[in-house]
mmCIF file of C-alpha atoms in Angstrom:
data_model
loop_
_atom_site.group_PDB
_atom_site.id
_atom_site.type_symbol
_atom_site.label_atom_id
_atom_site.label_comp_id
_atom_site.label_asym_id
_atom_site.label_seq_id
_atom_site.Cartn_x
_atom_site.Cartn_y
_atom_site.Cartn_z
ATOM 1 C CA MET A 1 10.781 -4.750 -13.342
ATOM 2 C CA SER A 2 13.042 -2.106 -10.392
ATOM 3 C CA VAL A 3 14.943 0.793 -11.296
ATOM 4 C CA THR A 4 16.359 2.359 -8.783
ATOM 5 C CA GLU A 5 17.667 6.943 -10.438
ATOM 6 C CA ASP A 6 19.554 8.190 -7.303
ATOM 7 C CA GLY A 7 21.451 10.107 -8.892
ATOM 8 C CA SER A 8 24.840 9.668 -7.570
ATOM 9 C CA GLY A 9 25.045 5.828 -6.274
ATOM 10 C CA LEU A 10 22.995 3.144 -3.679
ATOM 11 C CA GLY A 11 25.896 3.623 -2.281
ATOM 12 C CA GLN A 12 26.826 6.634 -1.946
ATOM 13 C CA ALA A 13 23.545 7.524 -0.056
ATOM 14 C CA SER A 14 23.607 5.379 2.764
ATOM 15 C CA VAL A 15 25.924 6.886 4.956
ATOM 16 C CA ILE A 16 23.313 5.429 7.911
ATOM 17 C CA ASP A 17 23.643 7.319 11.394
ATOM 18 C CA THR A 18 22.348 5.384 13.831
ATOM 19 C CA SER A 19 23.180 7.277 17.497
ATOM 20 C CA VAL A 20 20.593 9.991 16.273
ATOM 21 C CA ALA A 21 16.631 8.843 16.208
ATOM 22 C CA HIS A 22 15.226 9.383 12.833
ATOM 23 C CA SER A 23 10.919 9.680 11.998
ATOM 24 C CA PRO A 24 11.024 6.863 9.176
ATOM 25 C CA ARG A 25 12.652 4.260 11.435
ATOM 26 C CA ILE A 26 10.469 5.914 14.990
ATOM 27 C CA TRP A 27 7.495 5.551 12.014
ATOM 28 C CA ASN A 28 8.257 2.120 12.094
ATOM 29 C CA TYR A 29 8.596 1.222 15.035
ATOM 30 C CA TRP A 30 5.114 1.869 15.899
ATOM 31 C CA LEU A 31 3.844 0.063 12.597
ATOM 32 C CA GLY A 32 5.539 -3.009 13.881
ATOM 33 C CA GLY A 33 8.516 -2.567 11.827
ATOM 34 C CA LYS A 34 12.093 -3.772 12.328
ATOM 35 C CA ASP A 35 13.552 -1.444 10.673
ATOM 36 C CA ASN A 36 14.815 0.650 13.201
ATOM 37 C CA TYR A 37 17.334 0.662 16.258
ATOM 38 C CA GLU A 38 17.182 1.077 20.067
ATOM 39 C CA VAL A 39 17.489 5.163 19.876
ATOM 40 C CA ASP A 40 14.711 4.905 17.692
ATOM 41 C CA ARG A 41 12.283 2.851 19.989
ATOM 42 C CA HIS A 42 13.726 4.759 22.985
ATOM 43 C CA VAL A 43 12.268 8.463 21.490
ATOM 44 C CA GLY A 44 8.972 6.070 19.958
ATOM 45 C CA ASP A 45 8.388 5.005 23.562
ATOM 46 C CA GLU A 46 8.581 8.760 24.774
ATOM 47 C CA PHE A 47 6.535 9.789 22.018
ATOM 48 C CA ARG A 48 4.080 7.389 22.887
ATOM 49 C CA GLU A 49 4.809 7.647 26.412
ATOM 50 C CA LEU A 50 3.359 11.631 26.199
ATOM 51 C CA PHE A 51 0.605 10.467 22.854
ATOM 52 C CA PRO A 52 -0.802 6.693 22.802
ATOM 53 C CA PRO A 53 -3.178 7.114 20.219
ATOM 54 C CA ILE A 54 0.204 8.001 18.006
ATOM 55 C CA VAL A 55 0.578 3.681 16.535
ATOM 56 C CA ASP A 56 -3.110 4.014 16.205
ATOM 57 C CA ILE A 57 -2.100 7.392 13.864
ATOM 58 C CA ALA A 58 0.438 5.402 12.508
ATOM 59 C CA ARG A 59 -2.101 1.936 11.411
ATOM 60 C CA SER A 60 -4.943 4.441 10.007
ATOM 61 C CA SER A 61 -2.896 6.725 8.274
ATOM 62 C CA ARG A 62 -1.830 2.969 6.972
ATOM 63 C CA GLN A 63 -4.568 2.183 5.821
ATOM 64 C CA PHE A 64 -5.831 5.161 4.970
ATOM 65 C CA LEU A 65 -2.972 4.479 1.966
ATOM 66 C CA ALA A 66 -4.738 1.738 1.373
ATOM 67 C CA ARG A 67 -7.823 2.405 0.914
ATOM 68 C CA ALA A 68 -7.520 5.355 -1.554
ATOM 69 C CA VAL A 69 -4.900 3.300 -3.329
ATOM 70 C CA ARG A 70 -7.502 0.082 -3.787
ATOM 71 C CA HIS A 71 -10.268 2.905 -4.383
ATOM 72 C CA LEU A 72 -8.264 4.848 -6.969
ATOM 73 C CA ALA A 73 -6.914 1.069 -9.025
ATOM 74 C CA GLY A 74 -9.783 -0.019 -9.446
ATOM 75 C CA GLU A 75 -13.132 1.988 -9.335
ATOM 76 C CA ALA A 76 -11.087 5.077 -10.996
ATOM 77 C CA GLY A 77 -8.548 3.086 -12.914
ATOM 78 C CA ILE A 78 -5.540 4.600 -12.425
ATOM 79 C CA ARG A 79 -2.465 3.075 -12.928
ATOM 80 C CA GLN A 80 0.604 5.120 -12.311
ATOM 81 C CA PHE A 81 1.536 6.462 -8.737
ATOM 82 C CA LEU A 82 3.844 9.131 -7.451
ATOM 83 C CA ASP A 83 4.419 8.700 -4.234
ATOM 84 C CA ILE A 84 6.698 11.260 -2.668
ATOM 85 C CA GLY A 85 8.132 10.366 0.820
ATOM 86 C CA THR A 86 8.459 7.098 0.561
ATOM 87 C CA GLY A 87 9.226 5.976 3.905
ATOM 88 C CA LEU A 88 10.748 2.247 5.079
ATOM 89 C CA PRO A 89 8.461 -0.640 3.637
ATOM 90 C CA THR A 90 6.944 -2.141 5.579
ATOM 91 C CA VAL A 91 3.191 -4.216 4.363
ATOM 92 C CA ASP A 92 0.383 -1.829 2.313
ATOM 93 C CA ASN A 93 2.824 0.082 0.288
ATOM 94 C CA THR A 94 1.509 1.889 -2.368
ATOM 95 C CA HIS A 95 2.488 -0.454 -4.998
ATOM 96 C CA GLU A 96 1.922 -4.178 -3.780
ATOM 97 C CA VAL A 97 -2.316 -2.309 -2.929
ATOM 98 C CA ALA A 98 -1.866 -0.824 -6.419
ATOM 99 C CA GLN A 99 -0.458 -3.910 -8.004
ATOM 100 C CA ARG A 100 -2.872 -6.818 -6.292
ATOM 101 C CA VAL A 101 -6.013 -5.114 -7.816
ATOM 102 C CA ALA A 102 -4.231 -4.091 -11.511
ATOM 103 C CA PRO A 103 -0.935 -5.816 -12.090
ATOM 104 C CA GLU A 104 0.193 -3.748 -14.957
ATOM 105 C CA SER A 105 0.196 -1.091 -11.882
ATOM 106 C CA ARG A 106 3.155 1.725 -12.414
ATOM 107 C CA ILE A 107 4.774 2.730 -9.394
ATOM 108 C CA VAL A 108 7.814 5.531 -8.765
ATOM 109 C CA TYR A 109 8.602 6.434 -5.546
ATOM 110 C CA VAL A 110 10.925 9.371 -4.162
ATOM 111 C CA ASP A 111 12.045 9.905 -0.910
ATOM 112 C CA ASN A 112 16.292 11.098 0.004
ATOM 113 C CA ASP A 113 16.103 9.577 3.748
ATOM 114 C CA PRO A 114 19.396 7.236 3.473
ATOM 115 C CA ILE A 115 17.291 4.574 5.499
ATOM 116 C CA VAL A 116 15.296 4.668 3.127
ATOM 117 C CA LEU A 117 17.959 4.193 0.261
ATOM 118 C CA ALA A 118 19.208 1.193 1.706
ATOM 119 C CA HIS A 119 16.438 -1.177 1.609
ATOM 120 C CA ALA A 120 15.340 0.325 -1.678
ATOM 121 C CA ARG A 121 15.543 -3.294 -3.163
ATOM 122 C CA ALA A 122 12.984 -4.504 -0.910
ATOM 123 C CA LEU A 123 11.043 -2.048 -1.580
ATOM 124 C CA LEU A 124 11.271 -2.277 -5.019
ATOM 125 C CA LEU A 125 10.138 -5.571 -5.911
ATOM 126 C CA SER A 126 7.294 -5.583 -8.370
ATOM 127 C CA SER A 127 4.686 -6.970 -10.186
ATOM 128 C CA ALA A 128 6.293 -8.530 -13.674
ATOM 129 C CA GLU A 129 3.372 -6.708 -15.288
ATOM 130 C CA GLY A 130 4.201 -3.541 -13.565
ATOM 131 C CA ALA A 131 7.039 -1.980 -12.492
ATOM 132 C CA THR A 132 8.367 0.039 -9.630
ATOM 133 C CA THR A 133 11.158 3.483 -10.089
ATOM 134 C CA TYR A 134 13.288 5.139 -6.705
ATOM 135 C CA ILE A 135 14.090 8.171 -7.182
ATOM 136 C CA ASP A 136 16.566 9.447 -4.585
ATOM 137 C CA ALA A 137 15.815 12.980 -4.465
ATOM 138 C CA ASP A 138 14.447 15.856 -2.747
ATOM 139 C CA LEU A 139 10.603 17.629 -1.641
ATOM 140 C CA PHE A 140 11.584 20.990 -3.387
ATOM 141 C CA ASP A 141 13.483 19.353 -6.323
ATOM 142 C CA THR A 142 10.509 19.445 -7.863
ATOM 143 C CA PRO A 143 11.704 19.911 -11.813
ATOM 144 C CA ARG A 144 14.133 16.786 -11.114
ATOM 145 C CA ILE A 145 10.806 15.070 -9.687
ATOM 146 C CA LEU A 146 9.268 15.230 -12.442
ATOM 147 C CA GLU A 147 12.169 14.646 -15.292
ATOM 148 C CA VAL A 148 12.810 11.742 -12.933
ATOM 149 C CA ALA A 149 9.242 10.197 -12.884
ATOM 150 C CA ALA A 150 8.855 10.666 -16.950
ATOM 151 C CA GLN A 151 10.927 8.230 -17.182
ATOM 152 C CA SER A 152 8.502 5.588 -15.985
ATOM 153 C CA LEU A 153 4.863 7.730 -15.619
ATOM 154 C CA ASP A 154 3.779 8.959 -18.693
ATOM 155 C CA PHE A 155 2.706 12.750 -18.376
ATOM 156 C CA THR A 156 -0.039 12.352 -20.305
ATOM 157 C CA ARG A 157 -2.229 9.914 -19.137
ATOM 158 C CA PRO A 158 -4.228 10.114 -14.674
ATOM 159 C CA ILE A 159 -1.310 10.310 -12.291
ATOM 160 C CA ALA A 160 -2.037 10.014 -8.366
ATOM 161 C CA LEU A 161 0.067 12.307 -6.603
ATOM 162 C CA MET A 162 0.251 10.382 -2.957
ATOM 163 C CA LEU A 163 1.963 13.364 -0.521
ATOM 164 C CA MET A 164 1.459 11.171 2.778
ATOM 165 C CA ASN A 165 2.665 12.377 5.712
ATOM 166 C CA ILE A 166 5.465 14.609 4.238
ATOM 167 C CA LEU A 167 4.270 17.862 3.861
ATOM 168 C CA GLY A 168 4.689 18.028 7.995
ATOM 169 C CA HIS A 169 8.013 18.264 7.440
ATOM 170 C CA VAL A 170 8.046 21.743 5.820
ATOM 171 C CA PRO A 171 7.337 24.266 8.023
ATOM 172 C CA ASP A 172 6.328 26.735 6.180
ATOM 173 C CA PHE A 173 2.688 26.254 5.661
ATOM 174 C CA GLU A 174 3.009 28.425 2.161
ATOM 175 C CA ARG A 175 6.277 26.494 1.082
ATOM 176 C CA ALA A 176 4.373 23.515 1.324
ATOM 177 C CA ARG A 177 1.353 25.092 -0.812
ATOM 178 C CA GLU A 178 3.326 25.715 -3.811
ATOM 179 C CA VAL A 179 5.055 23.098 -3.938
ATOM 180 C CA VAL A 180 1.074 20.553 -4.013
ATOM 181 C CA GLY A 181 0.728 23.305 -6.285
ATOM 182 C CA ALA A 182 3.758 22.882 -8.403
ATOM 183 C CA LEU A 183 2.995 19.558 -9.011
ATOM 184 C CA VAL A 184 -0.228 18.934 -9.088
ATOM 185 C CA ALA A 185 0.264 22.088 -12.316
ATOM 186 C CA ALA A 186 2.238 19.551 -14.413
ATOM 187 C CA LEU A 187 -0.479 16.189 -13.774
ATOM 188 C CA PRO A 188 -2.520 15.938 -16.173
ATOM 189 C CA SER A 189 -6.026 15.988 -16.168
ATOM 190 C CA GLY A 190 -7.905 13.121 -14.224
ATOM 191 C CA SER A 191 -4.757 13.277 -11.892
ATOM 192 C CA TYR A 192 -5.424 12.292 -8.237
ATOM 193 C CA LEU A 193 -4.445 13.695 -5.215
ATOM 194 C CA VAL A 194 -3.472 12.217 -1.691
ATOM 195 C CA VAL A 195 -2.748 13.357 1.071
ATOM 196 C CA ALA A 196 -2.399 12.745 4.874
ATOM 197 C CA ASP A 197 -0.876 15.093 7.559
ATOM 198 C CA GLY A 198 -0.941 15.144 11.208
ATOM 199 C CA THR A 199 -3.228 17.495 13.034
ATOM 200 C CA THR A 200 -2.624 19.536 15.964
ATOM 201 C CA ASP A 201 -5.104 19.581 18.711
ATOM 202 C CA GLY A 202 -4.059 22.270 21.311
ATOM 203 C CA GLY A 203 -2.684 19.748 23.094
ATOM 204 C CA PRO A 204 -1.208 16.508 24.204
ATOM 205 C CA PHE A 205 -0.695 15.282 20.278
ATOM 206 C CA ASP A 206 1.777 19.238 20.387
ATOM 207 C CA ALA A 207 3.480 19.075 23.036
ATOM 208 C CA ALA A 208 4.342 15.639 21.861
ATOM 209 C CA ILE A 209 5.486 16.638 19.074
ATOM 210 C CA GLU A 210 7.400 19.688 20.200
ATOM 211 C CA MET A 211 9.850 16.673 21.805
ATOM 212 C CA TRP A 212 10.222 15.177 18.765
ATOM 213 C CA ASN A 213 10.943 18.073 16.551
ATOM 214 C CA GLN A 214 13.915 17.823 20.067
ATOM 215 C CA ALA A 215 15.426 14.369 19.935
ATOM 216 C CA GLY A 216 14.166 13.618 16.532
ATOM 217 C CA SER A 217 16.187 14.360 13.267
ATOM 218 C CA LEU A 218 13.948 15.634 10.431
ATOM 219 C CA PRO A 219 10.705 18.667 12.961
ATOM 220 C CA TYR A 220 7.394 17.743 12.083
ATOM 221 C CA THR A 221 5.256 21.109 11.896
ATOM 222 C CA LEU A 222 1.534 19.910 12.504
ATOM 223 C CA ARG A 223 -1.202 21.556 10.841
ATOM 224 C CA THR A 224 -5.313 22.574 11.122
ATOM 225 C CA PRO A 225 -7.943 20.582 9.001
ATOM 226 C CA GLU A 226 -8.457 23.715 6.794
ATOM 227 C CA GLN A 227 -4.476 24.320 6.348
ATOM 228 C CA ILE A 228 -4.548 20.847 4.870
ATOM 229 C CA ALA A 229 -7.960 21.429 2.637
ATOM 230 C CA GLN A 230 -5.842 24.014 1.635
ATOM 231 C CA TYR A 231 -3.400 21.502 -0.337
ATOM 232 C CA PHE A 232 -6.459 20.940 -2.454
ATOM 233 C CA ASP A 233 -7.752 24.308 -4.158
ATOM 234 C CA GLY A 234 -8.748 24.431 -8.201
ATOM 235 C CA LEU A 235 -9.414 19.933 -7.437
ATOM 236 C CA GLU A 236 -12.397 18.672 -7.094
ATOM 237 C CA LEU A 237 -12.810 16.522 -3.612
ATOM 238 C CA LEU A 238 -13.456 13.183 -4.019
ATOM 239 C CA GLU A 239 -16.653 12.206 -0.501
ATOM 240 C CA PRO A 240 -15.880 12.564 1.547
ATOM 241 C CA GLY A 241 -13.845 15.707 1.622
ATOM 242 C CA VAL A 242 -10.633 16.170 4.355
ATOM 243 C CA VAL A 243 -11.418 14.110 7.121
ATOM 244 C CA ALA A 244 -9.873 11.938 10.209
ATOM 245 C CA CYS A 245 -8.592 8.750 8.915
ATOM 246 C CA PRO A 246 -10.214 6.648 8.999
ATOM 247 C CA LEU A 247 -13.295 8.436 8.080
ATOM 248 C CA TRP A 248 -12.798 8.375 4.836
ATOM 249 C CA ARG A 249 -14.421 5.285 3.497
ATOM 250 C CA PRO A 250 -14.378 1.980 5.757
ATOM 251 C CA ASP A 251 -13.942 -0.841 4.615
ATOM 252 C CA ALA A 252 -17.282 -2.142 5.315
ATOM 253 C CA VAL A 253 -15.209 -5.332 7.676
ATOM 254 C CA ASP A 254 -13.745 -3.181 9.976
ATOM 255 C CA LEU A 255 -15.269 -4.567 13.214
ATOM 256 C CA GLY A 256 -16.932 -1.559 15.118
ATOM 257 C CA VAL A 257 -17.043 2.387 14.750
ATOM 258 C CA PRO A 258 -14.517 3.845 13.084
ATOM 259 C CA VAL A 259 -12.985 7.057 15.836
ATOM 260 C CA ALA A 260 -11.573 9.929 14.837
ATOM 261 C CA VAL A 261 -8.133 10.288 15.236
ATOM 262 C CA ASP A 262 -5.233 13.471 14.675
ATOM 263 C CA GLU A 263 -4.147 12.316 12.030
ATOM 264 C CA PHE A 264 -6.910 14.192 8.796
ATOM 265 C CA GLY A 265 -6.743 13.197 4.900
ATOM 266 C CA ALA A 266 -8.191 13.325 2.322
ATOM 267 C CA VAL A 267 -8.535 12.217 -1.589
ATOM 268 C CA GLY A 268 -9.292 15.399 -4.846
ATOM 269 C CA ARG A 269 -9.703 14.665 -8.367
ATOM 270 C CA LYS A 270 -8.578 17.554 -11.007
ATOM 271 C CA GLY A 271 -10.117 18.154 -13.862
#
């Protein structure tokens, strides 16, 4: 089952400006996707010239998401996922990973990006046993997100909250913490928080992000690993804690030794 809840209609929300580079499309480009335009590829290539590891960061972030969701749907037994800041569909989206493990899983995606809305139908393909729902909403509109999500998710049962590379788009760190706190407070005991974001290196990555912020439509702020850890205050961090994404429970079948990147992630449980 698939549902779109956008408040104003998918068609009205889907006005796409292809003259300005857009971060979800650039990210899609780095992941090898096709949902991007020449302006996105141009900025993406410029960024990669300044900071070549960005492609590894993008891919390791997606791989971290897959491993985290696989663990939550498997060992942790989670059947409900609230993914805010969905981005464009690529490979191993939250619903695909969760429903491979547990076909009955229910996923609510949240984003307010027109290009993502335009691809909502592709994103919302669910297993017959489960469900996916899409909400057109801003990260800061916590009450509406929770109200609409409750139409698909049971807030008396554990939910996994996914915040992947979205909190960096909140310039003020304390404001970002407030948003996370409000969302986590609404989740029942036994729920989980999954966060990943780019981390400052004091050098090339920061310089590339400065270029990004001048050329892109949605500025991004790098955090320190210590700041990312603060999102999990009051939660029980799963091992190995807040680490570079490739170091979070790497798959045994991975070849070679995982290499740290400037993208840290973690998973925490609400008691």
